[in-house]
PDB file of C-alpha atoms and ligand atoms in Angstrom:
ATOM      1  CA  MET A 144       5.821  -0.828 -22.142  1.00  0.00           C
ATOM      2  CA  SER A 145       3.978  -4.006 -20.646  1.00  0.00           C
ATOM      3  CA  TRP A 146       3.769  -4.075 -16.881  1.00  0.00           C
ATOM      4  CA  THR A 147       2.090  -6.809 -15.015  1.00  0.00           C
ATOM      5  CA  THR A 148      -1.676  -6.860 -14.401  1.00  0.00           C
ATOM      6  CA  ILE A 149      -3.071  -9.010 -11.750  1.00  0.00           C
ATOM      7  CA  GLU A 150      -6.844  -9.879 -11.566  1.00  0.00           C
ATOM      8  CA  THR A 151      -8.829 -11.228  -8.521  1.00  0.00           C
ATOM      9  CA  GLU A 152     -12.004 -12.031  -8.029  1.00  0.00           C
ATOM     10  CA  ARG A 153     -13.379  -8.573  -7.881  1.00  0.00           C
ATOM     11  CA  LEU A 154     -10.564  -6.268  -8.843  1.00  0.00           C
ATOM     12  CA  ILE A 155      -8.111  -5.417 -11.674  1.00  0.00           C
ATOM     13  CA  LEU A 156      -4.398  -4.134 -10.341  1.00  0.00           C
ATOM     14  CA  ARG A 157      -3.110  -2.530 -13.342  1.00  0.00           C
ATOM     15  CA  HIS A 158      -0.695   0.248 -14.387  1.00  0.00           C
ATOM     16  CA  TRP A 159      -1.719   4.045 -14.036  1.00  0.00           C
ATOM     17  CA  LEU A 160      -3.983   5.750 -16.370  1.00  0.00           C
ATOM     18  CA  THR A 161      -4.214   9.662 -17.064  1.00  0.00           C
ATOM     19  CA  ALA A 162      -7.884   9.251 -16.108  1.00  0.00           C
ATOM     20  CA  ASP A 163      -6.602   8.308 -12.542  1.00  0.00           C
ATOM     21  CA  SER A 164      -4.999  11.207 -11.638  1.00  0.00           C
ATOM     22  CA  GLU A 165      -8.196  13.275 -10.656  1.00  0.00           C
ATOM     23  CA  PRO A 166      -9.875  10.684  -8.483  1.00  0.00           C
ATOM     24  CA  PHE A 167      -6.241   9.958  -6.793  1.00  0.00           C
ATOM     25  CA  ALA A 168      -6.234  13.576  -6.092  1.00  0.00           C
ATOM     26  CA  ALA A 169      -9.474  13.578  -4.637  1.00  0.00           C
ATOM     27  CA  LEU A 170      -8.362  10.768  -2.196  1.00  0.00           C
ATOM     28  CA  ASN A 171      -5.210  12.257  -1.466  1.00  0.00           C
ATOM     29  CA  ALA A 172      -7.104  15.375  -0.200  1.00  0.00           C
ATOM     30  CA  ASP A 173      -9.754  13.568   1.866  1.00  0.00           C
ATOM     31  CA  PRO A 174      -8.618  14.287   5.492  1.00  0.00           C
ATOM     32  CA  ARG A 175     -10.140  11.001   6.526  1.00  0.00           C
ATOM     33  CA  VAL A 176      -8.063   8.801   4.151  1.00  0.00           C
ATOM     34  CA  MET A 177      -5.107  10.921   5.192  1.00  0.00           C
ATOM     35  CA  GLU A 178      -5.594  10.744   8.723  1.00  0.00           C
ATOM     36  CA  PHE A 179      -2.411   8.882   9.832  1.00  0.00           C
ATOM     37  CA  PHE A 180      -0.306  10.806   7.163  1.00  0.00           C
ATOM     38  CA  PRO A 181       1.338  14.473   8.069  1.00  0.00           C
ATOM     39  CA  SER A 182      -1.099  16.043   5.887  1.00  0.00           C
ATOM     40  CA  PRO A 183      -3.267  15.223   2.916  1.00  0.00           C
ATOM     41  CA  LEU A 184      -1.684  15.846  -0.809  1.00  0.00           C
ATOM     42  CA  THR A 185      -2.399  18.604  -2.987  1.00  0.00           C
ATOM     43  CA  ARG A 186      -3.038  17.536  -6.540  1.00  0.00           C
ATOM     44  CA  LYS A 187       0.955  18.553  -7.560  1.00  0.00           C
ATOM     45  CA  GLN A 188       1.919  16.182  -4.778  1.00  0.00           C
ATOM     46  CA  SER A 189      -0.565  13.849  -5.835  1.00  0.00           C
ATOM     47  CA  ASP A 190       0.395  13.826  -9.513  1.00  0.00           C
ATOM     48  CA  GLU A 191       3.955  13.726  -8.528  1.00  0.00           C
ATOM     49  CA  PHE A 192       3.411  10.475  -6.235  1.00  0.00           C
ATOM     50  CA  ILE A 193       1.835   8.916  -9.459  1.00  0.00           C
ATOM     51  CA  ASP A 194       5.022   9.933 -11.520  1.00  0.00           C
ATOM     52  CA  ARG A 195       7.318   7.970  -8.497  1.00  0.00           C
ATOM     53  CA  ILE A 196       4.902   4.993  -8.751  1.00  0.00           C
ATOM     54  CA  ALA A 197       5.407   4.952 -12.728  1.00  0.00           C
ATOM     55  CA  ALA A 198       9.170   5.019 -12.092  1.00  0.00           C
ATOM     56  CA  GLY A 199       8.999   2.408  -9.698  1.00  0.00           C
ATOM     57  CA  PHE A 200       7.275   0.086 -12.081  1.00  0.00           C
ATOM     58  CA  VAL A 201       9.963   0.679 -14.652  1.00  0.00           C
ATOM     59  CA  SER A 202      12.798  -0.072 -12.041  1.00  0.00           C
ATOM     60  CA  HIS A 203      11.358  -3.039 -10.463  1.00  0.00           C
ATOM     61  CA  GLY A 204       8.857  -4.402 -12.188  1.00  0.00           C
ATOM     62  CA  PHE A 205       6.346  -4.545  -9.377  1.00  0.00           C
ATOM     63  CA  GLY A 206       4.863  -1.487  -7.652  1.00  0.00           C
ATOM     64  CA  LEU A 207       1.806   0.177  -6.156  1.00  0.00           C
ATOM     65  CA  TRP A 208      -0.835  -1.196  -8.973  1.00  0.00           C
ATOM     66  CA  ALA A 209      -3.679   1.143  -9.505  1.00  0.00           C
ATOM     67  CA  LEU A 210      -7.067  -0.470  -8.377  1.00  0.00           C
ATOM     68  CA  GLU A 211     -10.142  -0.905 -10.497  1.00  0.00           C
ATOM     69  CA  LEU A 212     -13.244  -2.307  -9.542  1.00  0.00           C
ATOM     70  CA  LYS A 213     -14.285  -4.969 -12.089  1.00  0.00           C
ATOM     71  CA  ALA A 214     -18.270  -4.410 -11.432  1.00  0.00           C
ATOM     72  CA  THR A 215     -18.017  -0.755 -12.321  1.00  0.00           C
ATOM     73  CA  GLY A 216     -14.470  -0.038 -13.860  1.00  0.00           C
ATOM     74  CA  ASP A 217     -13.963   2.710 -11.201  1.00  0.00           C
ATOM     75  CA  PHE A 218     -10.684   3.592  -9.674  1.00  0.00           C
ATOM     76  CA  ILE A 219     -10.401   2.755  -6.115  1.00  0.00           C
ATOM     77  CA  GLY A 220      -6.981   3.465  -4.855  1.00  0.00           C
ATOM     78  CA  PHE A 221      -4.029   1.589  -5.069  1.00  0.00           C
ATOM     79  CA  THR A 222      -2.459  -1.603  -3.206  1.00  0.00           C
ATOM     80  CA  GLY A 223       0.740  -3.117  -4.020  1.00  0.00           C
ATOM     81  CA  LEU A 224       4.664  -3.601  -3.518  1.00  0.00           C
ATOM     82  CA  SER A 225       7.177  -0.982  -2.939  1.00  0.00           C
ATOM     83  CA  ILE A 226      10.737  -0.405  -1.936  1.00  0.00           C
ATOM     84  CA  PRO A 227      11.251   1.754   1.364  1.00  0.00           C
ATOM     85  CA  ARG A 228      14.014   4.641   0.920  1.00  0.00           C
ATOM     86  CA  PHE A 229      14.647   5.366   4.548  1.00  0.00           C
ATOM     87  CA  GLU A 230      17.370   3.868   7.185  1.00  0.00           C
ATOM     88  CA  ALA A 231      15.681   1.391   9.530  1.00  0.00           C
ATOM     89  CA  ALA A 232      17.301  -1.973  10.845  1.00  0.00           C
ATOM     90  CA  PHE A 233      15.102  -4.034   8.571  1.00  0.00           C
ATOM     91  CA  MET A 234      16.406  -2.519   5.448  1.00  0.00           C
ATOM     92  CA  PRO A 235      16.726  -3.552   2.557  1.00  0.00           C
ATOM     93  CA  THR A 236      13.184  -4.805   2.065  1.00  0.00           C
ATOM     94  CA  VAL A 237      10.053  -4.834   0.060  1.00  0.00           C
ATOM     95  CA  GLU A 238       6.750  -3.325   1.423  1.00  0.00           C
ATOM     96  CA  VAL A 239       3.172  -3.877   0.735  1.00  0.00           C
ATOM     97  CA  GLY A 240       0.868  -1.082   0.942  1.00  0.00           C
ATOM     98  CA  TRP A 241      -2.552   0.140   0.354  1.00  0.00           C
ATOM     99  CA  ARG A 242      -4.590   3.538   0.466  1.00  0.00           C
ATOM    100  CA  LEU A 243      -8.021   3.220  -0.664  1.00  0.00           C
ATOM    101  CA  ALA A 244     -10.904   6.106  -1.304  1.00  0.00           C
ATOM    102  CA  LYS A 245     -13.393   6.162   1.703  1.00  0.00           C
ATOM    103  CA  SER A 246     -16.014   5.145  -0.348  1.00  0.00           C
ATOM    104  CA  ALA A 247     -14.523   1.595  -0.932  1.00  0.00           C
ATOM    105  CA  TRP A 248     -13.744   0.910   2.536  1.00  0.00           C
ATOM    106  CA  GLY A 249     -15.277  -2.075   4.342  1.00  0.00           C
ATOM    107  CA  ASN A 250     -15.447  -4.406   1.371  1.00  0.00           C
ATOM    108  CA  GLY A 251     -12.267  -6.362   1.653  1.00  0.00           C
ATOM    109  CA  TYR A 252     -10.920  -4.795  -1.129  1.00  0.00           C
ATOM    110  CA  ALA A 253      -7.701  -3.836   0.358  1.00  0.00           C
ATOM    111  CA  THR A 254      -6.754  -7.556   1.688  1.00  0.00           C
ATOM    112  CA  GLU A 255      -7.921  -9.043  -1.657  1.00  0.00           C
ATOM    113  CA  ALA A 256      -5.471  -6.635  -3.552  1.00  0.00           C
ATOM    114  CA  ALA A 257      -2.718  -7.339  -0.956  1.00  0.00           C
ATOM    115  CA  ARG A 258      -2.754 -10.945  -1.108  1.00  0.00           C
ATOM    116  CA  ALA A 259      -2.685 -10.967  -4.938  1.00  0.00           C
ATOM    117  CA  SER A 260       0.471  -8.507  -4.882  1.00  0.00           C
ATOM    118  CA  ILE A 261       2.037 -10.856  -2.086  1.00  0.00           C
ATOM    119  CA  ARG A 262       1.582 -13.742  -4.248  1.00  0.00           C
ATOM    120  CA  GLU A 263       3.202 -11.817  -7.329  1.00  0.00           C
ATOM    121  CA  GLY A 264       6.179 -11.000  -4.951  1.00  0.00           C
ATOM    122  CA  PHE A 265       6.867 -14.353  -3.976  1.00  0.00           C
ATOM    123  CA  GLU A 266       6.310 -16.203  -7.260  1.00  0.00           C
ATOM    124  CA  ARG A 267       7.321 -13.829  -9.550  1.00  0.00           C
ATOM    125  CA  TYR A 268       9.742 -12.028  -7.828  1.00  0.00           C
ATOM    126  CA  ASP A 269      11.498 -14.708  -5.536  1.00  0.00           C
ATOM    127  CA  LEU A 270      11.147 -12.211  -2.543  1.00  0.00           C
ATOM    128  CA  GLN A 271      12.079 -14.085   0.902  1.00  0.00           C
ATOM    129  CA  GLU A 272      10.143 -11.616   2.895  1.00  0.00           C
ATOM    130  CA  ILE A 273       7.564  -8.854   2.523  1.00  0.00           C
ATOM    131  CA  VAL A 274       6.864  -6.437   5.461  1.00  0.00           C
ATOM    132  CA  SER A 275       4.589  -3.634   5.998  1.00  0.00           C
ATOM    133  CA  PHE A 276       4.602  -0.825   8.478  1.00  0.00           C
ATOM    134  CA  THR A 277       2.342   1.861   9.744  1.00  0.00           C
ATOM    135  CA  TYR A 278       1.543   4.393  12.783  1.00  0.00           C
ATOM    136  CA  GLU A 279       1.075   2.366  15.615  1.00  0.00           C
ATOM    137  CA  GLY A 280      -2.566   3.929  15.828  1.00  0.00           C
ATOM    138  CA  ASN A 281      -3.674   3.141  12.232  1.00  0.00           C
ATOM    139  CA  MET A 282      -5.706   0.258  13.411  1.00  0.00           C
ATOM    140  CA  PRO A 283      -7.538  -0.279  10.045  1.00  0.00           C
ATOM    141  CA  SER A 284      -4.162  -0.945   8.229  1.00  0.00           C
ATOM    142  CA  ARG A 285      -2.882  -2.870  10.889  1.00  0.00           C
ATOM    143  CA  ALA A 286      -6.069  -5.172  10.690  1.00  0.00           C
ATOM    144  CA  VAL A 287      -5.322  -5.717   7.042  1.00  0.00           C
ATOM    145  CA  MET A 288      -1.946  -6.940   7.982  1.00  0.00           C
ATOM    146  CA  GLU A 289      -3.354  -9.298  10.728  1.00  0.00           C
ATOM    147  CA  ARG A 290      -5.787 -10.618   7.909  1.00  0.00           C
ATOM    148  CA  LEU A 291      -2.927 -11.132   5.503  1.00  0.00           C
ATOM    149  CA  GLN A 292      -1.242 -13.415   8.675  1.00  0.00           C
ATOM    150  CA  MET A 293       1.620 -11.084   8.721  1.00  0.00           C
ATOM    151  CA  THR A 294       3.021 -10.891  12.162  1.00  0.00           C
ATOM    152  CA  ARG A 295       4.531  -8.171  14.501  1.00  0.00           C
ATOM    153  CA  GLU A 296       7.552  -8.834  17.003  1.00  0.00           C
ATOM    154  CA  PRO A 297       7.289  -5.777  19.508  1.00  0.00           C
ATOM    155  CA  GLY A 298      11.287  -5.549  19.138  1.00  0.00           C
ATOM    156  CA  ASP A 299      10.506  -4.584  15.342  1.00  0.00           C
ATOM    157  CA  ASP A 300       8.797  -1.221  16.553  1.00  0.00           C
ATOM    158  CA  PHE A 301      10.557   1.721  15.265  1.00  0.00           C
ATOM    159  CA  VAL A 302      10.364   5.624  15.136  1.00  0.00           C
ATOM    160  CA  HIS A 303       9.744   6.608  11.438  1.00  0.00           C
ATOM    161  CA  PRO A 304      13.064   8.843  10.914  1.00  0.00           C
ATOM    162  CA  SER A 305      11.006  11.327   8.656  1.00  0.00           C
ATOM    163  CA  LEU A 306       8.779  11.862  11.547  1.00  0.00           C
ATOM    164  CA  VAL A 307      11.084  12.313  14.629  1.00  0.00           C
ATOM    165  CA  GLY A 308       9.130  14.200  17.363  1.00  0.00           C
ATOM    166  CA  HIS A 309       5.818  14.065  15.162  1.00  0.00           C
ATOM    167  CA  ARG A 310       2.854  12.450  16.912  1.00  0.00           C
ATOM    168  CA  LEU A 311       2.765  10.064  13.785  1.00  0.00           C
ATOM    169  CA  ALA A 312       6.250   8.898  14.481  1.00  0.00           C
ATOM    170  CA  PRO A 313       6.004   5.385  16.521  1.00  0.00           C
ATOM    171  CA  HIS A 314       5.553   2.759  14.043  1.00  0.00           C
ATOM    172  CA  VAL A 315       4.750  -0.843  14.018  1.00  0.00           C
ATOM    173  CA  LEU A 316       6.483  -3.452  11.600  1.00  0.00           C
ATOM    174  CA  TYR A 317       4.716  -6.717  10.460  1.00  0.00           C
ATOM    175  CA  ARG A 318       6.657  -9.213   8.511  1.00  0.00           C
ATOM    176  CA  LEU A 319       5.785 -12.184   6.097  1.00  0.00           C
ATOM    177  CA  PRO A 320       8.234 -14.708   5.424  1.00  0.00           C
ATOM    178  CA  ALA A 321       7.901 -16.574   1.895  1.00  0.00           C
ATOM    179  CA  ASP A 322       8.066 -19.873   3.542  1.00  0.00           C
ATOM    180  CA  PRO A 323       6.601 -19.648   7.142  1.00  0.00           C
TER     181      PRO A 323
HETATM  182  C1  COA B1609      -6.209   0.808   5.435  1.00  0.00           C
HETATM  183  C2  COA B1609      -7.313   0.716   4.382  1.00  0.00           C
HETATM  184  C3  COA B1609      -7.060   0.355   3.178  1.00  0.00           C
HETATM  185  C4  COA B1609      -8.492  -0.443   5.164  1.00  0.00           C
HETATM  186  O1  COA B1609      -9.462  -0.717   4.291  1.00  0.00           O
HETATM  187  P1  COA B1609     -10.801  -1.655   4.936  1.00  0.00           P
HETATM  188  O2  COA B1609     -11.728  -1.557   3.843  1.00  0.00           O
HETATM  189  O3  COA B1609     -10.694  -1.700   6.291  1.00  0.00           O
HETATM  190  O4  COA B1609      -9.738  -3.078   4.621  1.00  0.00           O
HETATM  191  P2  COA B1609     -10.278  -4.206   3.457  1.00  0.00           P
HETATM  192  O5  COA B1609     -10.302  -3.810   2.526  1.00  0.00           O
HETATM  193  O6  COA B1609      -9.363  -5.371   3.850  1.00  0.00           O
HETATM  194  O7  COA B1609     -11.788  -4.654   4.126  1.00  0.00           O
HETATM  195  C5  COA B1609     -12.030  -5.228   5.422  1.00  0.00           C
HETATM  196  C6  COA B1609     -13.499  -4.682   5.875  1.00  0.00           C
HETATM  197  O8  COA B1609     -14.564  -5.162   4.794  1.00  0.00           O
HETATM  198  C7  COA B1609     -15.145  -6.022   5.456  1.00  0.00           C
HETATM  199  N1  COA B1609     -16.035  -6.923   4.305  1.00  0.00           N
HETATM  200  C8  COA B1609     -17.083  -6.621   3.687  1.00  0.00           C
HETATM  201  N2  COA B1609     -17.663  -7.105   2.745  1.00  0.00           N
HETATM  202  C9  COA B1609     -16.063  -8.059   2.581  1.00  0.00           C
HETATM  203  C10 COA B1609     -15.663  -9.313   1.731  1.00  0.00           C
HETATM  204  N3  COA B1609     -16.697  -9.875   0.535  1.00  0.00           N
HETATM  205  N4  COA B1609     -14.580  -9.950   1.796  1.00  0.00           N
HETATM  206  C11 COA B1609     -13.943  -9.549   2.973  1.00  0.00           C
HETATM  207  N5  COA B1609     -14.099  -8.351   3.577  1.00  0.00           N
HETATM  208  C12 COA B1609     -15.314  -7.586   3.521  1.00  0.00           C
HETATM  209  C13 COA B1609     -14.789  -6.700   6.450  1.00  0.00           C
HETATM  210  O9  COA B1609     -15.567  -7.416   7.269  1.00  0.00           O
HETATM  211  C14 COA B1609     -13.867  -5.724   7.058  1.00  0.00           C
HETATM  212  O10 COA B1609     -14.656  -4.951   7.848  1.00  0.00           O
HETATM  213  P3  COA B1609     -14.431  -4.509   9.255  1.00  0.00           P
HETATM  214  O11 COA B1609     -13.274  -3.681   9.436  1.00  0.00           O
HETATM  215  O12 COA B1609     -15.461  -3.770   9.840  1.00  0.00           O
HETATM  216  O13 COA B1609     -14.403  -5.624   9.788  1.00  0.00           O
HETATM  217  C15 COA B1609      -8.269   1.882   4.521  1.00  0.00           C
HETATM  218  O14 COA B1609      -8.720   2.350   5.856  1.00  0.00           O
HETATM  219  C16 COA B1609      -7.330   3.060   3.922  1.00  0.00           C
HETATM  220  O15 COA B1609      -7.180   3.283   2.856  1.00  0.00           O
HETATM  221  N6  COA B1609      -6.900   4.101   4.744  1.00  0.00           N
HETATM  222  C17 COA B1609      -6.057   5.130   4.386  1.00  0.00           C
HETATM  223  C18 COA B1609      -4.625   4.721   3.957  1.00  0.00           C
HETATM  224  C19 COA B1609      -3.650   4.474   4.935  1.00  0.00           C
HETATM  225  O16 COA B1609      -3.881   4.694   6.168  1.00  0.00           O
HETATM  226  N7  COA B1609      -3.183   3.192   4.491  1.00  0.00           N
HETATM  227  C20 COA B1609      -2.167   2.669   5.335  1.00  0.00           C
HETATM  228  C21 COA B1609      -0.927   3.480   5.520  1.00  0.00           C
HETATM  229  S1  COA B1609       0.474   2.320   6.165  1.00  0.00           S
END
């Protein structure tokens, strides 16, 4: 199968390799990476997540690309496009998202990879809009959205239906139209 590979200045956005399973499980088990998720993931949950990502690429062509650092060949996490599955006023839509190992934060990698993912979504898949959302207190993630010139209308804020009653339920939504 040939999945799209995208190259940026410092990164390769590529399909997932068996060798990614272990470092991906490690970052999913890191409480610092998973601070704004209900809990860290077990190895089994992390491996199942990779299986779902792979299935998404088969269905849509795009997906959450594994990120490889060109300089070292290291796997550092994912960035890419996915189709959210819950009920909300802004559905159906395509989301851009990211999750990087703590050691890779603070280098601009998430923003660099997200820019390339968004370009792919608009140019190859002809998407009219890409959104991103997160827990309202996830400021590092919101900062990525803002660096991407995504904009938030407070009227789009929502309670994540899978997290009702949870402290992480309040979510903000950022949008980016294809033709601003
Ligand atoms: C969200 C997340 C990807 C943000 O990571 P990040 O490293 O802060 O974001 P970027 O990759 O865009 O890097 C930006 C930072 O790199 C710095 N930087 C250093 N060198 C840089 C360069 N050459 N180019 C651009 N930025 C650079 C920027 O100044 C900025 O630092 P600052 O926040 O101190 O101002 C990361 O916190 C994460 O993986 N969190 C856990 C998962 C998660 O919450 N995902 C979102 C769920 S919705």
